[in-house]
Amino acid sequence: MSLRQRHLLGIEPLAPDEITALLDLAERYVVLNRSGRKHTDVLAGLTQINMFFEPSTRTQASFELAGQRLGADVLTMQVAQSSVRKGETLIDTALTLNAMHPDLLVVRHPSSGAVNLLAEKVTCAVLNAGDGRHEHPTQALLDALTIRRAKGRLHRLTVAICGDIAHSRVARSNLILLNRMESRVRLVGPATLMPAGAADLGCEIFEDMRAGLAGADVVMMLRLQKERMDGGFVPSMREYYHRFGLDAEKLARAHPDAIVMHPGPMNRGVEIDGLLADDIRRSVIQEQVEMGVAVRMAAMELLADNLRAARAG
Ligand code: NCD
């Protein structure tokens, strides 16, 4: 079981067998995380530094817990309060941290490509925790694990990804992963929230949500990312909910066993009905959070293996 890359910067470089191996390893961590003793020493002696240049609740907590459960020394930089505020560049910050000899660097950044750039400058393994509109690989992997557990497979599924696709690194990483695993992806949302060139991404596009959900096995809702919008992408929240908000009536178009997903944080009553989000017969939103810790443990273990092999060789 191994990853061919030194870093986890995106789903794009991963082959299907690597995705499957990572998810299989994560399954073992699901068991550990549900047990009374959640500790291993897989990362003992290694240092993990988390740098979040954008606000994050679950991803940051998830990476911290994952590192701690694997026995690493874990430091989370409060970037908003650090020298970055004083004008230090991303690269300077990275080189300063690199001098402290971290083994794993977890980075979230508002600019697409920033994490790749940083990975070129440091000697440790870098994990992308979300860069701009580009990629969010551990989110797509935790979504894949959640889907595989609910549906028993990752191939020949119809997955509707709905809402603010244009601003979403979650949509991009999921689209790449699901295509690679031979599932069919539909992107559903208003034309103003579709990325340019969406039609070339190997998916179907729907502006009518009921048509887009018809027969879907998985309905993945996305947050309306107002912080990445600079103007009138949607007429009003009410109108948006009416046309693209997931409620029981629209969900009835999907397969009767369809699961409902959302990466969080949710805008209840904007992209999803609050009661539906909490309905554990349909919604796997809490399970996604649980799978997040396991998937991050697996990813860090595989990258640490590579690091040790490189140092030994
Ligand atoms: C997502 C992100 O930050 O890209 N959230 C997450 O990681 N759980 C999606 C979002 O912010 O809407």
CSV table of C-alpha atoms and ligand atoms in Angstrom, one decimal:
chain,number,residue,atom,x,y,z
A,1,MET,CA,0.0,0.0,0.0
A,2,SER,CA,1.6,3.3,-1.0
A,3,LEU,CA,1.2,6.6,-2.7
A,4,ARG,CA,3.4,7.4,-5.7
A,5,GLN,CA,3.6,11.1,-4.8
A,6,ARG,CA,5.6,12.8,-2.1
A,7,HIS,CA,2.7,15.3,-1.4
A,8,LEU,CA,-1.0,15.1,-1.4
A,9,LEU,CA,-1.8,18.3,-3.4
A,10,GLY,CA,-4.9,17.1,-5.3
A,11,ILE,CA,-6.9,14.1,-6.6
A,12,GLU,CA,-5.6,14.8,-10.1
A,13,PRO,CA,-2.3,12.9,-9.7
A,14,LEU,CA,-3.9,9.8,-8.0
A,15,ALA,CA,-4.6,6.6,-9.8
A,16,PRO,CA,-7.6,4.4,-9.0
A,17,ASP,CA,-5.5,1.9,-7.1
A,18,GLU,CA,-4.0,4.6,-4.9
A,19,ILE,CA,-7.5,5.9,-4.0
A,20,THR,CA,-8.7,2.4,-3.2
A,21,ALA,CA,-5.6,1.7,-1.1
A,22,LEU,CA,-6.0,4.9,0.9
A,23,LEU,CA,-9.7,4.2,1.5
A,24,ASP,CA,-9.0,0.7,2.6
A,25,LEU,CA,-6.4,1.9,5.1
A,26,ALA,CA,-8.9,4.6,6.3
A,27,GLU,CA,-11.4,1.8,7.1
A,28,ARG,CA,-9.0,0.5,9.6
A,29,TYR,CA,-8.8,3.9,11.3
A,30,VAL,CA,-12.6,4.1,11.4
A,31,VAL,CA,-12.5,1.0,13.7
A,32,LEU,CA,-9.7,2.5,15.8
A,33,ASN,CA,-11.5,5.8,16.1
A,34,ARG,CA,-14.6,4.1,17.4
A,35,SER,CA,-12.6,2.1,20.0
A,36,GLY,CA,-11.8,3.1,23.6
A,37,ARG,CA,-8.1,3.6,22.8
A,38,LYS,CA,-7.7,5.8,19.8
A,39,HIS,CA,-3.9,6.0,19.8
A,40,THR,CA,-1.2,4.5,17.6
A,41,ASP,CA,2.5,5.4,17.3
A,42,VAL,CA,2.5,5.5,13.5
A,43,LEU,CA,3.8,9.1,13.4
A,44,ALA,CA,5.7,9.0,16.7
A,45,GLY,CA,8.7,11.2,16.5
A,46,LEU,CA,7.3,13.2,13.5
A,47,THR,CA,6.2,16.8,13.6
A,48,GLN,CA,3.0,18.0,11.9
A,49,ILE,CA,2.4,21.7,11.3
A,50,ASN,CA,-1.0,23.0,10.3
A,51,MET,CA,-1.2,26.4,8.6
A,52,PHE,CA,-4.7,27.7,7.9
A,53,PHE,CA,-4.7,31.0,5.9
A,54,GLU,CA,-8.5,30.8,5.7
A,55,PRO,CA,-11.0,30.1,8.4
A,56,SER,CA,-11.8,26.4,9.0
A,57,THR,CA,-13.6,24.5,11.7
A,58,ARG,CA,-13.9,20.9,10.8
A,59,THR,CA,-11.0,20.4,8.5
A,60,GLN,CA,-8.6,22.0,11.0
A,61,ALA,CA,-10.0,20.0,13.9
A,62,SER,CA,-9.9,16.9,11.8
A,63,PHE,CA,-6.2,17.2,10.8
A,64,GLU,CA,-5.3,18.0,14.4
A,65,LEU,CA,-7.0,15.0,15.8
A,66,ALA,CA,-5.7,12.8,13.1
A,67,GLY,CA,-2.1,13.8,13.8
A,68,GLN,CA,-2.6,13.4,17.6
A,69,ARG,CA,-4.1,10.0,17.3
A,70,LEU,CA,-1.2,8.9,15.2
A,71,GLY,CA,1.2,10.1,17.8
A,72,ALA,CA,2.8,13.1,16.0
A,73,ASP,CA,3.7,16.4,17.6
A,74,VAL,CA,1.1,18.7,16.2
A,75,LEU,CA,1.3,22.4,16.0
A,76,THR,CA,-1.5,24.6,14.5
A,77,MET,CA,-0.3,28.1,13.4
A,78,GLN,CA,-2.9,30.8,14.0
A,79,VAL,CA,-2.0,32.4,10.7
A,80,ALA,CA,-4.3,35.4,11.1
A,81,GLN,CA,-2.3,36.4,14.2
A,82,SER,CA,1.2,35.5,12.9
A,83,SER,CA,3.7,37.4,10.8
A,84,VAL,CA,1.6,36.9,7.7
A,85,ARG,CA,-0.4,39.8,9.1
A,86,LYS,CA,2.8,41.8,9.2
A,87,GLY,CA,3.4,41.3,5.5
A,88,GLU,CA,5.6,38.2,5.4
A,89,THR,CA,5.1,36.3,2.2
A,90,LEU,CA,3.8,32.8,1.9
A,91,ILE,CA,7.2,31.6,0.9
A,92,ASP,CA,9.0,33.3,3.7
A,93,THR,CA,6.5,31.8,6.2
A,94,ALA,CA,7.0,28.4,4.7
A,95,LEU,CA,10.8,28.6,4.8
A,96,THR,CA,10.7,29.7,8.4
A,97,LEU,CA,8.6,26.8,9.3
A,98,ASN,CA,10.7,24.5,7.2
A,99,ALA,CA,13.7,25.4,9.3
A,100,MET,CA,11.9,23.9,12.3
A,101,HIS,CA,12.1,20.5,10.5
A,102,PRO,CA,8.4,19.6,10.2
A,103,ASP,CA,7.7,16.3,8.5
A,104,LEU,CA,4.1,17.0,7.5
A,105,LEU,CA,2.8,20.4,6.6
A,106,VAL,CA,-1.0,20.8,6.2
A,107,VAL,CA,-1.9,24.0,4.3
A,108,ARG,CA,-5.2,25.8,3.5
A,109,HIS,CA,-4.9,29.0,1.4
A,110,PRO,CA,-7.4,31.3,-0.4
A,111,SER,CA,-5.3,31.3,-3.7
A,112,SER,CA,-5.6,28.4,-6.1
A,113,GLY,CA,-2.1,27.0,-6.7
A,114,ALA,CA,-0.6,28.5,-3.5
A,115,VAL,CA,-0.1,25.1,-1.8
A,116,ASN,CA,1.6,23.6,-4.9
A,117,LEU,CA,4.0,26.6,-4.9
A,118,LEU,CA,4.8,26.1,-1.3
A,119,ALA,CA,5.4,22.4,-1.8
A,120,GLU,CA,8.2,23.2,-4.2
A,121,LYS,CA,10.0,25.2,-1.5
A,122,VAL,CA,10.0,22.8,1.5
A,123,THR,CA,11.6,19.5,2.3
A,124,CYS,CA,8.7,17.8,4.1
A,125,ALA,CA,5.5,16.3,2.8
A,126,VAL,CA,2.7,18.8,2.1
A,127,LEU,CA,-1.1,18.1,2.3
A,128,ASN,CA,-3.5,20.5,0.6
A,129,ALA,CA,-6.3,21.3,3.0
A,130,GLY,CA,-8.0,23.4,0.3
A,131,ASP,CA,-6.6,26.0,-2.0
A,132,GLY,CA,-8.9,28.6,-3.5
A,133,ARG,CA,-11.2,27.1,-6.1
A,134,HIS,CA,-8.6,24.4,-7.1
A,135,GLU,CA,-8.6,21.2,-5.0
A,136,HIS,CA,-9.5,19.8,-1.6
A,137,PRO,CA,-8.3,16.3,-1.9
A,138,THR,CA,-9.0,15.0,1.6
A,139,GLN,CA,-12.6,16.2,1.3
A,140,ALA,CA,-13.1,14.2,-1.9
A,141,LEU,CA,-11.5,11.2,-0.2
A,142,LEU,CA,-13.7,11.4,2.9
A,143,ASP,CA,-16.7,11.8,0.6
A,144,ALA,CA,-15.6,8.8,-1.4
A,145,LEU,CA,-15.3,6.7,1.8
A,146,THR,CA,-18.7,7.8,3.0
A,147,ILE,CA,-20.2,6.9,-0.4
A,148,ARG,CA,-18.4,3.6,-0.6
A,149,ARG,CA,-19.7,2.6,2.9
A,150,ALA,CA,-23.3,3.6,2.1
A,151,LYS,CA,-23.4,2.2,-1.5
A,152,GLY,CA,-20.9,-0.6,-1.3
A,153,ARG,CA,-18.9,0.7,-4.3
A,154,LEU,CA,-17.6,3.8,-6.1
A,155,HIS,CA,-18.2,2.8,-9.7
A,156,ARG,CA,-21.4,3.0,-11.8
A,157,LEU,CA,-23.1,5.5,-9.4
A,158,THR,CA,-24.9,8.6,-10.5
A,159,VAL,CA,-23.8,11.5,-8.3
A,160,ALA,CA,-25.5,14.9,-8.5
A,161,ILE,CA,-23.2,17.7,-7.2
A,162,CYS,CA,-25.5,20.7,-6.7
A,163,GLY,CA,-25.2,24.4,-6.1
A,164,ASP,CA,-22.2,26.8,-6.2
A,165,ILE,CA,-19.9,24.7,-8.4
A,166,ALA,CA,-17.9,27.6,-9.8
A,167,HIS,CA,-16.4,28.5,-6.4
A,168,SER,CA,-16.0,25.0,-5.1
A,169,ARG,CA,-12.8,23.1,-4.7
A,170,VAL,CA,-14.9,20.4,-3.2
A,171,ALA,CA,-16.8,20.0,-6.4
A,172,ARG,CA,-13.6,19.9,-8.5
A,173,SER,CA,-11.9,17.3,-6.4
A,174,ASN,CA,-15.0,15.1,-6.2
A,175,LEU,CA,-15.6,15.4,-9.9
A,176,ILE,CA,-12.1,14.2,-10.7
A,177,LEU,CA,-12.3,11.4,-8.1
A,178,LEU,CA,-15.7,10.1,-9.2
A,179,ASN,CA,-14.8,10.2,-12.9
A,180,ARG,CA,-11.6,8.3,-12.1
A,181,MET,CA,-13.6,5.6,-10.2
A,182,GLU,CA,-16.0,5.3,-13.2
A,183,SER,CA,-19.1,6.9,-11.7
A,184,ARG,CA,-21.2,9.5,-13.5
A,185,VAL,CA,-21.3,13.0,-12.3
A,186,ARG,CA,-24.0,15.6,-12.9
A,187,LEU,CA,-23.4,19.2,-12.0
A,188,VAL,CA,-26.6,21.0,-11.1
A,189,GLY,CA,-27.0,24.7,-10.5
A,190,PRO,CA,-27.7,28.1,-12.1
A,191,ALA,CA,-25.6,29.0,-15.1
A,192,THR,CA,-24.0,31.9,-13.1
A,193,LEU,CA,-22.5,29.3,-10.7
A,194,MET,CA,-21.1,26.9,-13.3
A,195,PRO,CA,-17.4,27.2,-14.0
A,196,ALA,CA,-16.3,28.2,-17.5
A,197,GLY,CA,-15.7,25.0,-19.5
A,198,ALA,CA,-17.8,22.8,-17.2
A,199,ALA,CA,-19.1,20.9,-20.2
A,200,ASP,CA,-15.6,19.7,-21.0
A,201,LEU,CA,-15.1,18.2,-17.6
A,202,GLY,CA,-16.6,14.9,-18.4
A,203,CYS,CA,-20.0,15.4,-16.7
A,204,GLU,CA,-23.6,16.4,-17.5
A,205,ILE,CA,-24.9,19.8,-16.7
A,206,PHE,CA,-28.4,20.6,-15.4
A,207,GLU,CA,-30.0,24.0,-14.7
A,208,ASP,CA,-33.2,22.3,-13.6
A,209,MET,CA,-32.7,20.7,-10.3
A,210,ARG,CA,-35.5,18.2,-10.5
A,211,ALA,CA,-34.1,16.8,-13.8
A,212,GLY,CA,-30.6,16.8,-12.4
A,213,LEU,CA,-31.7,14.7,-9.4
A,214,ALA,CA,-33.7,12.2,-11.3
A,215,GLY,CA,-32.6,8.7,-10.3
A,216,ALA,CA,-29.4,9.9,-8.6
A,217,ASP,CA,-27.7,7.6,-6.1
A,218,VAL,CA,-25.9,10.4,-4.3
A,219,VAL,CA,-27.0,14.1,-3.8
A,220,MET,CA,-24.1,16.3,-2.8
A,221,MET,CA,-25.1,19.8,-1.8
A,222,LEU,CA,-22.6,22.7,-1.7
A,223,ARG,CA,-22.5,25.8,0.3
A,224,LEU,CA,-23.2,29.1,-1.5
A,225,GLN,CA,-19.7,30.6,-1.1
A,226,LYS,CA,-20.6,34.3,-0.7
A,227,GLU,CA,-17.0,35.2,0.4
A,228,ARG,CA,-15.8,34.2,-3.1
A,229,MET,CA,-18.5,36.2,-4.9
A,230,ASP,CA,-18.1,39.8,-5.9
A,231,GLY,CA,-21.6,40.5,-7.1
A,232,GLY,CA,-25.0,39.3,-8.2
A,233,PHE,CA,-24.6,35.6,-8.8
A,234,VAL,CA,-28.0,34.8,-7.4
A,235,PRO,CA,-31.1,37.0,-7.4
A,236,SER,CA,-32.0,36.4,-3.8
A,237,MET,CA,-31.6,33.7,-1.1
A,238,ARG,CA,-35.3,33.0,-1.2
A,239,GLU,CA,-35.3,32.5,-5.0
A,240,TYR,CA,-32.2,30.4,-4.8
A,241,TYR,CA,-33.7,28.1,-2.1
A,242,HIS,CA,-36.9,27.8,-4.2
A,243,ARG,CA,-35.0,26.7,-7.3
A,244,PHE,CA,-31.9,24.9,-5.9
A,245,GLY,CA,-32.4,24.3,-2.2
A,246,LEU,CA,-32.7,20.6,-1.4
A,247,ASP,CA,-35.9,19.7,0.3
A,248,ALA,CA,-37.9,16.5,0.6
A,249,GLU,CA,-40.0,17.3,-2.5
A,250,LYS,CA,-36.9,17.7,-4.8
A,251,LEU,CA,-35.1,14.7,-3.2
A,252,ALA,CA,-38.1,12.5,-4.1
A,253,ARG,CA,-36.9,12.7,-7.7
A,254,ALA,CA,-33.6,10.9,-6.8
A,255,HIS,CA,-33.3,7.1,-6.2
A,256,PRO,CA,-35.4,6.0,-3.2
A,257,ASP,CA,-32.1,5.1,-1.4
A,258,ALA,CA,-30.2,8.2,-2.4
A,259,ILE,CA,-28.0,9.6,0.3
A,260,VAL,CA,-27.7,13.4,1.0
A,261,MET,CA,-24.2,14.9,1.6
A,262,HIS,CA,-22.8,18.3,2.4
A,263,PRO,CA,-19.1,19.2,3.2
A,264,GLY,CA,-20.2,21.8,5.7
A,265,PRO,CA,-20.5,24.5,6.9
A,266,MET,CA,-24.2,24.5,5.9
A,267,ASN,CA,-26.4,27.5,5.2
A,268,ARG,CA,-29.7,25.9,6.4
A,269,GLY,CA,-32.6,27.2,4.4
A,270,VAL,CA,-30.3,28.4,1.6
A,271,GLU,CA,-29.0,25.3,-0.1
A,272,ILE,CA,-30.6,22.7,2.1
A,273,ASP,CA,-33.6,22.3,4.3
A,274,GLY,CA,-32.5,22.0,8.0
A,275,LEU,CA,-34.8,19.1,8.8
A,276,LEU,CA,-33.5,17.1,5.8
A,277,ALA,CA,-29.9,17.7,6.8
A,278,ASP,CA,-30.6,16.3,10.2
A,279,ASP,CA,-32.6,13.3,8.9
A,280,ILE,CA,-30.3,10.4,9.6
A,281,ARG,CA,-32.3,8.1,7.3
A,282,ARG,CA,-31.1,10.1,4.3
A,283,SER,CA,-28.3,12.4,5.5
A,284,VAL,CA,-24.8,11.2,6.0
A,285,ILE,CA,-23.4,14.6,6.8
A,286,GLN,CA,-22.2,13.6,10.3
A,287,GLU,CA,-20.7,10.4,8.9
A,288,GLN,CA,-18.7,12.6,6.5
A,289,VAL,CA,-17.1,14.4,9.4
A,290,GLU,CA,-16.3,11.0,11.1
A,291,MET,CA,-14.7,9.7,7.9
A,292,GLY,CA,-12.7,12.9,7.6
A,293,VAL,CA,-10.5,12.0,10.6
A,294,ALA,CA,-9.9,8.4,9.3
A,295,VAL,CA,-9.1,9.5,5.8
A,296,ARG,CA,-6.6,12.1,7.1
A,297,MET,CA,-4.9,9.5,9.3
A,298,ALA,CA,-4.5,7.2,6.3
A,299,ALA,CA,-3.2,10.0,4.1
A,300,MET,CA,-0.6,11.1,6.7
A,301,GLU,CA,0.5,7.5,7.3
A,302,LEU,CA,1.1,6.9,3.6
A,303,LEU,CA,3.0,10.1,3.2
A,304,ALA,CA,5.1,9.5,6.3
A,305,ASP,CA,6.0,6.0,4.9
A,306,ASN,CA,7.3,7.7,1.7
A,307,LEU,CA,9.2,10.2,3.7
A,308,ARG,CA,10.9,7.6,5.8
A,309,ALA,CA,11.7,5.5,2.7
A,310,ALA,CA,13.2,8.6,1.0
A,311,ARG,CA,15.3,9.4,4.1
A,312,ALA,CA,16.5,5.8,4.4
A,313,GLY,CA,17.3,5.5,0.8
B,1,NCD,C1,-15.4,23.3,2.3
B,1,NCD,C2,-14.1,24.1,2.0
B,1,NCD,O1,-13.6,24.8,2.8
B,1,NCD,O2,-13.8,24.1,0.8
B,1,NCD,N1,-15.5,23.0,3.6
B,1,NCD,C3,-14.8,22.0,4.2
B,1,NCD,O3,-13.6,21.9,4.0
B,1,NCD,N2,-15.5,21.2,5.1
B,1,NCD,C4,-16.6,23.8,1.7
B,1,NCD,C5,-17.0,25.2,2.0
B,1,NCD,O4,-16.3,26.0,2.6
B,1,NCD,O5,-18.2,25.4,1.7
